[in-house]
C-alpha positions in Angstrom: -22.4 -39.0 -50.7 -18.9 -40.6 -51.0 -18.3 -39.0 -54.5 -17.9 -35.5 -53.2 -15.2 -36.3 -50.6 -13.4 -38.5 -53.2 -13.6 -35.7 -55.8 -12.3 -33.1 -53.3 -9.4 -35.4 -52.3 -8.5 -36.0 -56.0 -8.5 -32.3 -56.7 -6.3 -31.7 -53.7 -3.8 -34.4 -54.6 -3.6 -33.2 -58.2 -3.1 -29.6 -57.2 -0.2 -30.3 -54.7 2.5 -30.3 -57.4 1.3 -26.8 -58.4 1.9 -25.5 -54.9 5.3 -27.2 -54.6 6.4 -25.6 -57.9 5.8 -22.2 -56.5 8.5 -22.6 -53.8 12.0 -21.9 -54.9 15.4 -23.6 -54.3 16.8 -22.5 -50.9 20.4 -23.5 -52.0 20.1 -21.3 -55.1 18.6 -18.5 -53.0 21.5 -18.6 -50.6 23.9 -17.7 -53.4 21.5 -15.0 -54.7 21.1 -13.0 -51.4 24.7 -11.8 -51.2 23.7 -8.3 -52.2 20.9 -8.3 -49.6 23.2 -8.9 -46.6 25.0 -5.6 -47.2 22.1 -3.8 -45.7 19.7 -6.3 -44.3 22.4 -8.4 -42.6 23.8 -5.7 -40.4 22.1 -5.4 -37.0 20.8 -1.9 -36.3 21.7 -0.6 -39.8 20.0 2.6 -40.8 19.6 3.7 -44.4 21.4 7.0 -45.0 18.7 8.6 -47.0 15.8 8.5 -46.4 16.9 7.7 -42.8 15.1 4.7 -41.4 15.9 1.4 -39.8 16.6 -1.4 -42.4 14.6 -4.4 -41.5 16.1 -7.9 -40.9 14.7 -10.2 -43.5 16.0 -13.5 -42.3 13.1 -15.6 -41.1 10.5 -13.4 -42.8 7.3 -15.0 -44.2 7.8 -16.6 -47.6 4.7 -15.0 -49.1 5.5 -11.6 -47.8 9.0 -11.7 -49.3 7.7 -12.8 -52.7 5.0 -10.0 -52.6 7.5 -7.3 -51.5 10.2 -8.3 -54.1 7.6 -8.5 -56.8 6.2 -5.1 -55.9 9.8 -3.6 -56.1 10.3 -5.4 -59.4 7.1 -3.9 -60.8 7.9 -0.4 -59.4 4.9 -0.5 -57.0 7.2 0.2 -54.1 9.3 3.3 -54.3 12.6 2.7 -52.5 15.2 3.4 -55.2 17.8 0.8 -54.1 15.3 -1.9 -53.6 13.5 -1.1 -56.8 16.8 -1.5 -58.7 17.4 -4.8 -56.9 13.9 -6.0 -57.7 14.1 -5.1 -61.3 17.2 -7.2 -61.7 15.4 -10.4 -60.4 13.6 -13.0 -62.3 10.5 -14.7 -60.9 12.6 -17.7 -60.1 15.2 -15.6 -58.4 12.4 -14.1 -56.2 11.1 -17.5 -55.3 14.6 -18.8 -54.5 15.5 -15.8 -52.3 12.2 -16.0 -50.5 12.6 -19.7 -49.9 16.1 -19.3 -48.5 15.3 -16.2 -46.3 12.1 -17.7 -44.9 14.0 -20.8 -43.9 16.3 -18.8 -41.6 15.7 -18.5 -37.8 15.1 -14.8 -37.0 
């Protein structure tokens, strides 16, 4: 009966480095978000066309940010400016940016 918990603990411990590798470098992300703040850093900013409120992304959930930027990169989200931004990002850039933005207080 003690083998199963030991096996589960061993699997968890060996998989932790994999989870840590997924998170980016917040310091690197801070330097990579300079283009983001032009729209997302202005309180109350509205996109000229199509006209809608630009969301604040500081403090947003890490996984959400990774998913959204990846979808823009792959062309699965249609906003032209964000699609162009996403296409220019590497997977590491996305993780770095998401790590930095998710560390901010909203």
